[in-house]
CSV table of C-alpha atoms in Angstrom, one decimal:
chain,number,residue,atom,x,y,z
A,635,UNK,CA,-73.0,59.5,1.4
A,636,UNK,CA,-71.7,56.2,2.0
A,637,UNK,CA,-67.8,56.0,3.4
A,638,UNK,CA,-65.7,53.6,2.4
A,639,UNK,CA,-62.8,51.9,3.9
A,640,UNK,CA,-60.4,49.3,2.7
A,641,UNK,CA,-59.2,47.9,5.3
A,642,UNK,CA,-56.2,44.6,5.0
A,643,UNK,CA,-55.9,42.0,7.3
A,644,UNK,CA,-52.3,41.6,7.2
A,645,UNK,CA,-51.0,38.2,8.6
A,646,UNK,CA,-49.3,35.6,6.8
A,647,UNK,CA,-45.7,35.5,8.9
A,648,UNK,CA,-44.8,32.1,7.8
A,649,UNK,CA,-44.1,32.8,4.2
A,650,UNK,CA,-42.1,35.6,3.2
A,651,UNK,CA,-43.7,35.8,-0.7
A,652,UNK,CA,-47.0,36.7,1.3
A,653,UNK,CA,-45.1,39.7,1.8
A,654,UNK,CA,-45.4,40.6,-2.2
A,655,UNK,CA,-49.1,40.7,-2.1
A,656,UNK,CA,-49.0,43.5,0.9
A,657,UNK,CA,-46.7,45.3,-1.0
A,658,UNK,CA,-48.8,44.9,-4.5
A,659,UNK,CA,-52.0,46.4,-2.6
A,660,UNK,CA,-50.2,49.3,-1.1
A,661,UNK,CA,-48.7,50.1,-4.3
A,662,UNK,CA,-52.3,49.9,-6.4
A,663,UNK,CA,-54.1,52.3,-3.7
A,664,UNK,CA,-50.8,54.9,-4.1
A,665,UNK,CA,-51.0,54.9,-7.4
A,666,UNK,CA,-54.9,55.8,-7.1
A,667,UNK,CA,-54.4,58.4,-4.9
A,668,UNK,CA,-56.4,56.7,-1.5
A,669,UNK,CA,-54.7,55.2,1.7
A,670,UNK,CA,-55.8,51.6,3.1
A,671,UNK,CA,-55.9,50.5,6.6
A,672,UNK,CA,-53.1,48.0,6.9
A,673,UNK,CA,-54.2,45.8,9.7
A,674,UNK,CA,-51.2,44.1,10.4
A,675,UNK,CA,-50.2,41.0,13.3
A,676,UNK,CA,-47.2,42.0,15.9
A,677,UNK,CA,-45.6,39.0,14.0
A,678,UNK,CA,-45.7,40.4,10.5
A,679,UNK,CA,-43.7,43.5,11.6
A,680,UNK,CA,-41.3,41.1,13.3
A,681,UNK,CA,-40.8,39.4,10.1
A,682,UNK,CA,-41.2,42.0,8.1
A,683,UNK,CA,-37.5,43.1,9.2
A,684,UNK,CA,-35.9,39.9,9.9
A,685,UNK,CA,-36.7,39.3,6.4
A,686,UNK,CA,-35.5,42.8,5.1
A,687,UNK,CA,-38.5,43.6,3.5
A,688,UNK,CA,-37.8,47.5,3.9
A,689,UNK,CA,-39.6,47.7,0.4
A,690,UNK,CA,-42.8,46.5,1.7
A,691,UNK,CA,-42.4,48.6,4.7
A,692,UNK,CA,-42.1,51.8,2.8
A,693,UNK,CA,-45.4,50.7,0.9
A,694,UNK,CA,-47.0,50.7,4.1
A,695,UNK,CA,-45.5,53.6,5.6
A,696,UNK,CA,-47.9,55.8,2.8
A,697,UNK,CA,-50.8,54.4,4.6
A,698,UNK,CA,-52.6,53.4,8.1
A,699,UNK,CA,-51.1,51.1,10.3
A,700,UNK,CA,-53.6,49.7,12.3
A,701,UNK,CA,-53.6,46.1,14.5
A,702,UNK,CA,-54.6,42.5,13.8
A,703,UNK,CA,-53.6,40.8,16.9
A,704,UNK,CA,-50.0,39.3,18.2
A,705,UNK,CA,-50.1,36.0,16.5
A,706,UNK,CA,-53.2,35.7,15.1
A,707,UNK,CA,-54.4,31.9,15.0
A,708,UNK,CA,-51.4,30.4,16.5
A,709,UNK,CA,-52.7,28.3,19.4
A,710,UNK,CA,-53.9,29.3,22.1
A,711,UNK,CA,-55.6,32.5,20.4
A,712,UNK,CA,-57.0,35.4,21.9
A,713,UNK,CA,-60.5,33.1,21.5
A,714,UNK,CA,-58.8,30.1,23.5
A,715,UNK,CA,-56.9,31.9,26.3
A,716,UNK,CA,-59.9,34.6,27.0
A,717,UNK,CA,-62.4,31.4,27.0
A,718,UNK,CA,-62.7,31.2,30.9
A,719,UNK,CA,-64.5,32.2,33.5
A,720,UNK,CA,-62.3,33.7,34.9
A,721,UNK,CA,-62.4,37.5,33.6
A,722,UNK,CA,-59.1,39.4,35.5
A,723,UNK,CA,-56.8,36.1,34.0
A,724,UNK,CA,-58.5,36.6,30.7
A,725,UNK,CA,-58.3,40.5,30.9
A,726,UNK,CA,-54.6,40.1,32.0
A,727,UNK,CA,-53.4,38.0,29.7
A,728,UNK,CA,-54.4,40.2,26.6
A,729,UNK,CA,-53.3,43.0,28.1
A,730,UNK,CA,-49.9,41.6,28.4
A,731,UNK,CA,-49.6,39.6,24.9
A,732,UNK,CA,-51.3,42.3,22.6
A,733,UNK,CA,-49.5,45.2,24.7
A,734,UNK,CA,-46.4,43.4,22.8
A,735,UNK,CA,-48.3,42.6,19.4
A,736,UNK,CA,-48.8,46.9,19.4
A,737,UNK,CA,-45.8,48.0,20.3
A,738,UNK,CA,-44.5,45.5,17.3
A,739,UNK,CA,-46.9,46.8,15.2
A,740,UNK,CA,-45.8,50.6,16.4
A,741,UNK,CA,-42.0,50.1,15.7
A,742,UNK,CA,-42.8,48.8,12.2
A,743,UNK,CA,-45.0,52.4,11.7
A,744,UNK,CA,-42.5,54.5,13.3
A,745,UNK,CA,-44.3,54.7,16.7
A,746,UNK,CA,-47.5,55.8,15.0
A,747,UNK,CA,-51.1,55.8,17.0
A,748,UNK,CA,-53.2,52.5,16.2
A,749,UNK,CA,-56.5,53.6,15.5
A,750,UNK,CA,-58.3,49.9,14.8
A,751,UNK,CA,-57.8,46.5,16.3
A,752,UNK,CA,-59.3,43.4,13.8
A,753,UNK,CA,-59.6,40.2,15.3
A,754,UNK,CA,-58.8,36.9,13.1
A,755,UNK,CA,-62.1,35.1,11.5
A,756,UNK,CA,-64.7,34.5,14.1
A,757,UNK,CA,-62.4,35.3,17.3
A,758,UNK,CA,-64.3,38.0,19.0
A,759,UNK,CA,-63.8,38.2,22.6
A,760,UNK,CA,-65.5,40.4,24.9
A,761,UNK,CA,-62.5,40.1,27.2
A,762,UNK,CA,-60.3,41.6,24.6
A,763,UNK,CA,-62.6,44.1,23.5
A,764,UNK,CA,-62.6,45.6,26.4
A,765,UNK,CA,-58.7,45.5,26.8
A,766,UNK,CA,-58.0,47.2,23.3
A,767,UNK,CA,-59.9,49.9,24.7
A,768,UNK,CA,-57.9,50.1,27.8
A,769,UNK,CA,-54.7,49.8,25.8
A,770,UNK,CA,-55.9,53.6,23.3
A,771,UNK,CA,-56.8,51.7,20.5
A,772,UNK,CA,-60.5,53.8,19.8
A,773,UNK,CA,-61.7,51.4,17.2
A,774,UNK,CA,-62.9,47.6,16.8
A,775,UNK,CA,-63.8,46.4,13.4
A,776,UNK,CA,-65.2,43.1,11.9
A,777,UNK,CA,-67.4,42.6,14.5
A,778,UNK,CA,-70.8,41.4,15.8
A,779,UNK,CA,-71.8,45.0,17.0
A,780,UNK,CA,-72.9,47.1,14.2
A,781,UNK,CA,-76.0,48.7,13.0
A,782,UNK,CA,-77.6,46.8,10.1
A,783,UNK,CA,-76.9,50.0,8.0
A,784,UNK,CA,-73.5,50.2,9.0
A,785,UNK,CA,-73.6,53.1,10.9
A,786,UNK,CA,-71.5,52.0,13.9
A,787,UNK,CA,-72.0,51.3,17.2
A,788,UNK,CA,-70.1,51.8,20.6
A,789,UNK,CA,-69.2,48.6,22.5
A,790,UNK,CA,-67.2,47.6,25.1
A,791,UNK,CA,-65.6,50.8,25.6
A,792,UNK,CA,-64.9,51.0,21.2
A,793,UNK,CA,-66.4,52.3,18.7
A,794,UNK,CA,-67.2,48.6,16.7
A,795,UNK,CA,-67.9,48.7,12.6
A,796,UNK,CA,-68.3,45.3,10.6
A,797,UNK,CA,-66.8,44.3,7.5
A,798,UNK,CA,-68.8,43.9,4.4
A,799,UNK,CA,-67.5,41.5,2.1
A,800,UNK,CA,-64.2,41.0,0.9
A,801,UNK,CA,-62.5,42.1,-2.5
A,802,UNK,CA,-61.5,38.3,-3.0
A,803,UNK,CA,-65.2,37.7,-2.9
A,804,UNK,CA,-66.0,40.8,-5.5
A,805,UNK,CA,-63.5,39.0,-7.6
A,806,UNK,CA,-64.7,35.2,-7.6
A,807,UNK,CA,-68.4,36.8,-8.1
A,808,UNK,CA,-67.4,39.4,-10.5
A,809,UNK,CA,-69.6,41.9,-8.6
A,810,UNK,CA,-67.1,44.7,-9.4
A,811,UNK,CA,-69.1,45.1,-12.7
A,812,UNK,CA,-72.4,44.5,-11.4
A,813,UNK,CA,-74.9,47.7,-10.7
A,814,UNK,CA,-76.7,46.1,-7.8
A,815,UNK,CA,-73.3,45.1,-5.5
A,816,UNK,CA,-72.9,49.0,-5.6
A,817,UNK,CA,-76.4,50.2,-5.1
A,818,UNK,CA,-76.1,47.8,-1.7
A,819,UNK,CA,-73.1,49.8,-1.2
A,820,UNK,CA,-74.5,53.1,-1.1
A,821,UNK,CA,-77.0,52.1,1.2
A,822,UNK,CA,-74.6,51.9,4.2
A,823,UNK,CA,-73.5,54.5,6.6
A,824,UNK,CA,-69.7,52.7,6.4
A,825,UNK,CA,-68.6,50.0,4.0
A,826,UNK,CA,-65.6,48.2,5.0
A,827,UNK,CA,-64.8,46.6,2.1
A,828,UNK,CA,-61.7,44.2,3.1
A,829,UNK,CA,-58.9,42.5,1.6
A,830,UNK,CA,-56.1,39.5,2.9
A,831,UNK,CA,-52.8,40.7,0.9
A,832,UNK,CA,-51.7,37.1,1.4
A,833,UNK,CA,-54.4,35.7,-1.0
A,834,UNK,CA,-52.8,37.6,-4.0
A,835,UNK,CA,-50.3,35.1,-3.7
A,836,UNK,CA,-51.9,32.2,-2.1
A,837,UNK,CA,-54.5,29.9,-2.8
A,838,UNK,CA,-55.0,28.8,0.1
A,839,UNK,CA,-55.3,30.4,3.5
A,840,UNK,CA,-51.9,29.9,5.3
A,841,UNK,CA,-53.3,29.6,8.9
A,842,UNK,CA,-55.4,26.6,7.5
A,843,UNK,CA,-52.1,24.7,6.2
A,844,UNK,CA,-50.2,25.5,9.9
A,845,UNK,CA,-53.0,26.1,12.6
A,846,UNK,CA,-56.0,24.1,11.9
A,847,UNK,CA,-57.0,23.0,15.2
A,848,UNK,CA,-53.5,23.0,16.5
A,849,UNK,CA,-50.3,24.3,15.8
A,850,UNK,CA,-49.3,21.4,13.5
A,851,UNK,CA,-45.5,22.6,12.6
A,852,UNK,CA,-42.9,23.8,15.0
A,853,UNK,CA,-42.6,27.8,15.3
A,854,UNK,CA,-40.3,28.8,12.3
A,855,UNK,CA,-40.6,24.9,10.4
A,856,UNK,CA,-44.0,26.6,8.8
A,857,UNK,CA,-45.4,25.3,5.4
A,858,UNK,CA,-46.4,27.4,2.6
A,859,UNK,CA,-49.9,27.7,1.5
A,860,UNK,CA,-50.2,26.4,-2.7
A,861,UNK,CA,-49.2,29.5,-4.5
A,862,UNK,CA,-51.0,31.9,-6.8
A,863,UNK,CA,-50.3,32.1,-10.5
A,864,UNK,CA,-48.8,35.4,-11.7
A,865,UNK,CA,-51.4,35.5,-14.2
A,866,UNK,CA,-54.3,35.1,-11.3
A,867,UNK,CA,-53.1,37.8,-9.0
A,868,UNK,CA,-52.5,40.2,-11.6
A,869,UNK,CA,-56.3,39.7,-12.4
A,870,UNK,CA,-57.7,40.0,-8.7
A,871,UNK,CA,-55.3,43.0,-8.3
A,872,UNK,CA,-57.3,44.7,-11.9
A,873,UNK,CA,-60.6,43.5,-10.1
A,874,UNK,CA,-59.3,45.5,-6.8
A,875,UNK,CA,-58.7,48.2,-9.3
A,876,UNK,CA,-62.2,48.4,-11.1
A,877,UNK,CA,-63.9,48.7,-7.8
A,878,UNK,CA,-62.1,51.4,-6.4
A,879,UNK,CA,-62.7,53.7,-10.0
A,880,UNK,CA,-65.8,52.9,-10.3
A,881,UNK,CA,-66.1,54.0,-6.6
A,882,UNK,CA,-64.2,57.1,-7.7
A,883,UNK,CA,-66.7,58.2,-10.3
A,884,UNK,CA,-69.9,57.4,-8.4
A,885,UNK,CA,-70.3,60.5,-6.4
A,886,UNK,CA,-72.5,58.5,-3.6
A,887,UNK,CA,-69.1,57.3,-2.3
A,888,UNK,CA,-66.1,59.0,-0.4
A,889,UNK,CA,-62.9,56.9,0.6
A,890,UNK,CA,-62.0,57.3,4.7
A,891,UNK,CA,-60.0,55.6,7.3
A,892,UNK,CA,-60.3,54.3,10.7
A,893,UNK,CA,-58.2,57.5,12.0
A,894,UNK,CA,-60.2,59.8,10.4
A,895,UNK,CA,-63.7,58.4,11.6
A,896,UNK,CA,-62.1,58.0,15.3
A,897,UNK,CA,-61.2,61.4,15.2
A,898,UNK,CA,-65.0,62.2,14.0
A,899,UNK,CA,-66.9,59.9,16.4
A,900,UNK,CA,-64.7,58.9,19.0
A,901,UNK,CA,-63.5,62.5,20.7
A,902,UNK,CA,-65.3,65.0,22.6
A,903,UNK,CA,-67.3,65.0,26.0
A,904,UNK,CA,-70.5,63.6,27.2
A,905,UNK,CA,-72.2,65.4,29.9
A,906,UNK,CA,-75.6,64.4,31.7
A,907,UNK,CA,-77.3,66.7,34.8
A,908,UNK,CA,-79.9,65.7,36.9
A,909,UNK,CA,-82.7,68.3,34.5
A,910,UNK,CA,-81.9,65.5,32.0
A,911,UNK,CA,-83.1,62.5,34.0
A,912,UNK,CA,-87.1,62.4,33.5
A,913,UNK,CA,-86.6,62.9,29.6
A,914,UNK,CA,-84.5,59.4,29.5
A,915,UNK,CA,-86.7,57.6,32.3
A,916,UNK,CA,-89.5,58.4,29.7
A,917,UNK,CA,-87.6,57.0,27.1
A,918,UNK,CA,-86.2,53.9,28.7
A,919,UNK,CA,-90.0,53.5,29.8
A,920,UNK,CA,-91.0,53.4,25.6
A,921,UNK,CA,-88.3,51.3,25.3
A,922,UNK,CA,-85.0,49.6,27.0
A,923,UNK,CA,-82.1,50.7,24.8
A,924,UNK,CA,-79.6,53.0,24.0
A,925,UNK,CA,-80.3,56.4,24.3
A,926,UNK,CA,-79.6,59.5,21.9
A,927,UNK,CA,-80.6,62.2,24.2
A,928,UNK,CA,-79.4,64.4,25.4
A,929,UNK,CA,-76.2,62.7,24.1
A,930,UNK,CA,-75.6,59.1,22.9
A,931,UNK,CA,-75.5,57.1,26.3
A,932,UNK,CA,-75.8,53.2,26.9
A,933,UNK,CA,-77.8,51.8,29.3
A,934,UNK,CA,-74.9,51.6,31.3
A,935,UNK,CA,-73.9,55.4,31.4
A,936,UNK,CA,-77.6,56.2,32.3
A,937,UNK,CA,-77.2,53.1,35.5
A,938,UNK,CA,-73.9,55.1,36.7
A,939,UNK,CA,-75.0,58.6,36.0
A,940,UNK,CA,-78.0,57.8,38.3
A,941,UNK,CA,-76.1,56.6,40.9
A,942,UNK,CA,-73.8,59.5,40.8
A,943,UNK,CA,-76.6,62.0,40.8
A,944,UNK,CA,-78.2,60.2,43.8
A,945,UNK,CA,-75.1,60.4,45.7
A,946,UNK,CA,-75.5,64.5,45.1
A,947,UNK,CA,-73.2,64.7,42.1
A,948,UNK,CA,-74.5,68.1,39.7
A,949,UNK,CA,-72.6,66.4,36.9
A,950,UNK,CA,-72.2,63.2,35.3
A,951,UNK,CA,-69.0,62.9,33.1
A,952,UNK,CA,-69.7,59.6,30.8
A,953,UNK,CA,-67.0,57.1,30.5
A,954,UNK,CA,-65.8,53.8,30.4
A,955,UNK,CA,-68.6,51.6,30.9
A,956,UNK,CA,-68.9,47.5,31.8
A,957,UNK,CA,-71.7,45.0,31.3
A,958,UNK,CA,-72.4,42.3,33.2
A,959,UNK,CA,-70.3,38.9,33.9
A,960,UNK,CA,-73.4,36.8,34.9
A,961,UNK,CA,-77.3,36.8,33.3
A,962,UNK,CA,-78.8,39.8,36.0
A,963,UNK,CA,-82.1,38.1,37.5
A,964,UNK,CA,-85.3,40.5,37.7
A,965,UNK,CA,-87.5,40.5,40.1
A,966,UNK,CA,-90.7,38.3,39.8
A,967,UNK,CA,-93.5,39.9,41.4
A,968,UNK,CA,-94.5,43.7,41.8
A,969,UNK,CA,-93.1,45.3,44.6
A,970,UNK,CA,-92.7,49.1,45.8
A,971,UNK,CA,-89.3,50.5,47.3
A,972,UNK,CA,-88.8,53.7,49.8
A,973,UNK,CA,-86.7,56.2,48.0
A,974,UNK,CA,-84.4,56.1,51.1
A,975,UNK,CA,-84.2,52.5,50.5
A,976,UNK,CA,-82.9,52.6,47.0
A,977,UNK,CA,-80.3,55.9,48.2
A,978,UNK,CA,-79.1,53.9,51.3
A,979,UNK,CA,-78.5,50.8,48.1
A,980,UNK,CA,-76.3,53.4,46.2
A,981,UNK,CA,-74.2,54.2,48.9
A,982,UNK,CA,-73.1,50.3,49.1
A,983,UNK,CA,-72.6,49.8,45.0
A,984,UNK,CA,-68.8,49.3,44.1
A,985,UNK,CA,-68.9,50.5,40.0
A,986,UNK,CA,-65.9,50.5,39.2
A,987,UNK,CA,-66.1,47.6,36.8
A,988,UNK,CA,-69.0,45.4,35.9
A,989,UNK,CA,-72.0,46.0,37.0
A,990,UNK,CA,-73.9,44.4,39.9
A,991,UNK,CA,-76.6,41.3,39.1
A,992,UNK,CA,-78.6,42.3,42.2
A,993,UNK,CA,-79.1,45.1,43.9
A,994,UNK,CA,-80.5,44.5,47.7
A,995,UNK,CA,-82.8,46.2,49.2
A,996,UNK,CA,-86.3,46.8,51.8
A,997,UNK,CA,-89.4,47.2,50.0
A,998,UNK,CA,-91.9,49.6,51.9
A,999,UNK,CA,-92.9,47.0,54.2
A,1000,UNK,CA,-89.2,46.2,55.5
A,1001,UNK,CA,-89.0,43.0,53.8
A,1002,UNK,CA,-85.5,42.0,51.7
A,1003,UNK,CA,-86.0,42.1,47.9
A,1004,UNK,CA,-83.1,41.5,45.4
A,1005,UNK,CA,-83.7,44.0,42.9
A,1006,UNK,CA,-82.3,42.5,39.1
A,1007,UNK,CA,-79.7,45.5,37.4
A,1008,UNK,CA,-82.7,46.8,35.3
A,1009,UNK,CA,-85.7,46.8,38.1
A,1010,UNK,CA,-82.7,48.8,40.4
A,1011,UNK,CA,-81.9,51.3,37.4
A,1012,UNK,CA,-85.6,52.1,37.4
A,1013,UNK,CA,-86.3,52.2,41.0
A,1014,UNK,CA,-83.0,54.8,41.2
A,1015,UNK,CA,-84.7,56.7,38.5
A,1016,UNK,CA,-88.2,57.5,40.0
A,1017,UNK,CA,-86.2,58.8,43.1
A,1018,UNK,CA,-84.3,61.2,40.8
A,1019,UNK,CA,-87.5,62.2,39.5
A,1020,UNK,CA,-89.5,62.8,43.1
A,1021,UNK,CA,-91.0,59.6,44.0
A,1022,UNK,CA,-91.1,58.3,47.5
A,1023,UNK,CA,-91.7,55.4,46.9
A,1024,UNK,CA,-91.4,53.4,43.2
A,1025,UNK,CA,-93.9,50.6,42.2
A,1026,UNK,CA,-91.9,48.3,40.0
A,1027,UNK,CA,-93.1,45.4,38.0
A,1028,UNK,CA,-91.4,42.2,36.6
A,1029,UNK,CA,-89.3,43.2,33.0
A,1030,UNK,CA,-86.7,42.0,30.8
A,1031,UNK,CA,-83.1,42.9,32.4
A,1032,UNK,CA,-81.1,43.3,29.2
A,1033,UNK,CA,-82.1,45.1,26.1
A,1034,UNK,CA,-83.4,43.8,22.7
A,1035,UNK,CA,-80.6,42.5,20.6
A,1036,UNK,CA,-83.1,42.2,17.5
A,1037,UNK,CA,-80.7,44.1,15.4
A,1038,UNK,CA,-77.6,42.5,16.3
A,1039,UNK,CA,-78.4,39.0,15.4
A,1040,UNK,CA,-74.7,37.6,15.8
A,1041,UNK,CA,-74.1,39.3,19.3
A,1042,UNK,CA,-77.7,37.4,20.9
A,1043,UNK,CA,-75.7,34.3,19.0
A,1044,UNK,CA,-72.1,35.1,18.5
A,1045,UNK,CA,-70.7,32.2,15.9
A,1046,UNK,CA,-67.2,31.8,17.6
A,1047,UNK,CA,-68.1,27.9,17.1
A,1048,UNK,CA,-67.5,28.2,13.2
A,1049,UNK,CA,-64.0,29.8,13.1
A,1050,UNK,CA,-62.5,26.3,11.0
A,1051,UNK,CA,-59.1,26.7,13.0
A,1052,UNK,CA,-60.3,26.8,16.6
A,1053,UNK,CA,-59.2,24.4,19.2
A,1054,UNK,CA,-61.8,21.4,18.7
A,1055,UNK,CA,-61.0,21.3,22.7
A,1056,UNK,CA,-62.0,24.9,23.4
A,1057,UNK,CA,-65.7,25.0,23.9
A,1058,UNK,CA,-66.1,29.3,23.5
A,1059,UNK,CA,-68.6,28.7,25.9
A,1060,UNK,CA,-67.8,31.2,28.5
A,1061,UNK,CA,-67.3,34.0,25.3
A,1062,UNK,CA,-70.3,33.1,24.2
A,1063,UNK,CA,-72.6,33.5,27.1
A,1064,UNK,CA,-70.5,36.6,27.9
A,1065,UNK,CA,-70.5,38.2,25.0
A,1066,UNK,CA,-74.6,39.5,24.9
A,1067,UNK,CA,-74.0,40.2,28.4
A,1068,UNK,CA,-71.9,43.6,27.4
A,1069,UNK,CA,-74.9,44.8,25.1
A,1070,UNK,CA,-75.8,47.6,27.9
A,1071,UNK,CA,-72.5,49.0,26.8
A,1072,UNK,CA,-74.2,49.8,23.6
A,1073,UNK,CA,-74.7,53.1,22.5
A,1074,UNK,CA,-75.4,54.6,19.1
């Protein structure tokens, strides 16, 4: 059974007739019976009332209100200001600008929970990824960090599911009739079939006309995208339609929201003991990635789990989890460690955010050798399971990122209205370096 969401990225403050389309698409899913995720920016729901659209705001009251960023691409985006090296500035900053994008988005729902935070275009940022989490939001969506089937996959702290493809696209390629658009369809886990309100009555993208590059209009002086015919948006509005009954009849589909699937996936306790440590060393051995036994765990719930157990903790309690800041560096020859060695190591580890590049230690003939993350998760893993000593040899420090093609090569480069002078080059080295936060 494959779940579908709509999901709307809900943006366009600088026009208030991009305020008819939201309203038109949260009236055609009430009157067919389903709710939408209304993804919407802090500055909509500002505008929203200083333009006293109370109409649009009671179409969106029948459905989810989830969260699309402060501003969206008004410079400097999330993108721009996170693009540094410097994490606890980046970290910081989003903190503070989308803590006031949510609670914006929050008054407009009547101080609802947000259950889903979409970034704009290409704009992913690990920075801020990891900062929705901190700030309740369960769920990140259009990303780089889903299975190819669309099942879902934990990142960063979130549970992260990509969009498919867009009901403005169904409508140019007039998929909505065609058999083989919906067999693709039911071949997913989640389809997130998406939706910009502001293209009912638009043309043109609006953040194209006032951001390209730069902020090219004073804040309030904003131009308005070409408009929409009546005639066209009455036609992508029946093509919205046709999908969702057609949808309706096929009984390979069911209609969900970002609420209910956080509820499903994102609650609940993960426990590991020390019993279940020589089942996932013999796993990790087949092969370095996530884990599903004896619950889902990353690589990085397995790296502090063993360094809780080998300070003499009975129970490991899985929770928030980092990657790394830096590529971790592996050792280059074989070498064997004391157990007493690799406890006396533990002992020293702060983990309380990312995780360490190099762990130091003596090898059994005294000698210093800098241990990569991976070579020390192993050598703390033979001790658990009895060794007194653990032969390691040289091995890849991060795992496989085969099936997540845009997250080993994150695109933030294309998005057509970033800062030509932002490089994204600290996002995108950084980005691949949260992949042992992965977990299925």
């Amino acid at each position: 059974m494959t779940r579908i969401i709509f999901s709307f990225d809900t943006e366009d403050f600088t026009c208030e007739h991009a305020a008819d389309g939201i309203k038109d698409m949260a009236d055609l899913l009430t009157e067919e019976g389903l709710r939408g995720c209304f993804c919407v920016t802090g500055y909509v729901a500002k505008q929203l009332a200083a333009w006293g659209r109370e109409d649009v705001i009671a179409a969106l009251l029948r459905h989810e209100i989830d969260f699309h960023t402060l501003r969206h691409t008004m410079h400097p985006t999330v993108c721009e200001y996170t693009d540094t090296d410097d994490y606890s500035y980046a970290y910081s900053r989003v903190i503070r600008e989308e803590s006031e994008g949510l609670a914006l988005v929050r008054a407009l729902s009547g101080d609802r929970n947000v259950y889903a935070a979409v970034p704009p275009g290409e704009g992913k940022s690990y920075a801020a990824m990891y900062a929705y989490a901190d700030l309740g939001v369960p769920m990140y969506c259009d990303t780089y960090a889903d299975t190819p089937d669309g099942a879902g996959a934990f990142f960063c702290n979130a549970l992260h599911l990509s969009y498919y493809t867009s009901l403005e696209a169904v409508h140019g390629s007039g998929a909505a009739l065609n058999d083989a658009f919906y067999e693709k369809l039911a071949a997913r886990r989640y389809a997130v079939l998406y939706n910009h309100p502001n293209m009912l009555t638009h043309t043109e993208f609006w953040d194209s006309v006032n951001f390209k590059g730069r902020n090219l209009y004073p804040d309030g002086l904003w131009r308005e995208a070409p408009r929409r015919s009546d005639e066209d948006r009455k036609a992508m509005l029946e093509t919205a339609r046709k999908v969702i009954r057609r949808l309706k009849s096929d009984g390979r589909f069911e209609f969900t929201t970002y609420a209910e699937v956080a509820f499903e996936r994102c609650t609940g306790t993960r426990a590991v003991r020390p019993d279940d440590i020589p089942a996932i060393r013999a796993s990790l051995m087949r092969e370095f990635a996530p884990q599903t036994q004896p619950v889902s765990l990353s690589v990085s719930d397995v790296f502090l789990c063993a360094a809780d157990f080998l300070k003499g903790a009975k129970i490991h309690l899985c929770g928030r989890v980092y990657g790394f800041l830096e590529e971790p560096k592996g050792i280059t020859e074989p070498c064997e460690v004391p157990a007493e060695a690799v406890r006396e190591a533990v002992r020293k580890l702060d983990l309380t955010s990312f995780l360490p590049l190099s762990v130091e230690v003596r090898d059994i003939y005294g000698e210093a050798v800098s241990l990569g993350a991976a070579d020390f998760l192993f050598a703390m893993l033979g001790v658990l399971c009895g060794e007194s000593k653990v032969a390691l040899t040289p091995r890849p420090q991060n795992i496989s990122l085969e099936n997540f093609p845009k997250l080993a090569n994150p695109p933030i480069r294309n998005w057509g209205v970033r800062d030509p002078d932002s490089s994204a080059a600290a996002l995108i080295r950084r980005l691949p370096l949260q992949a042992w936060t992965l977990r299925l």
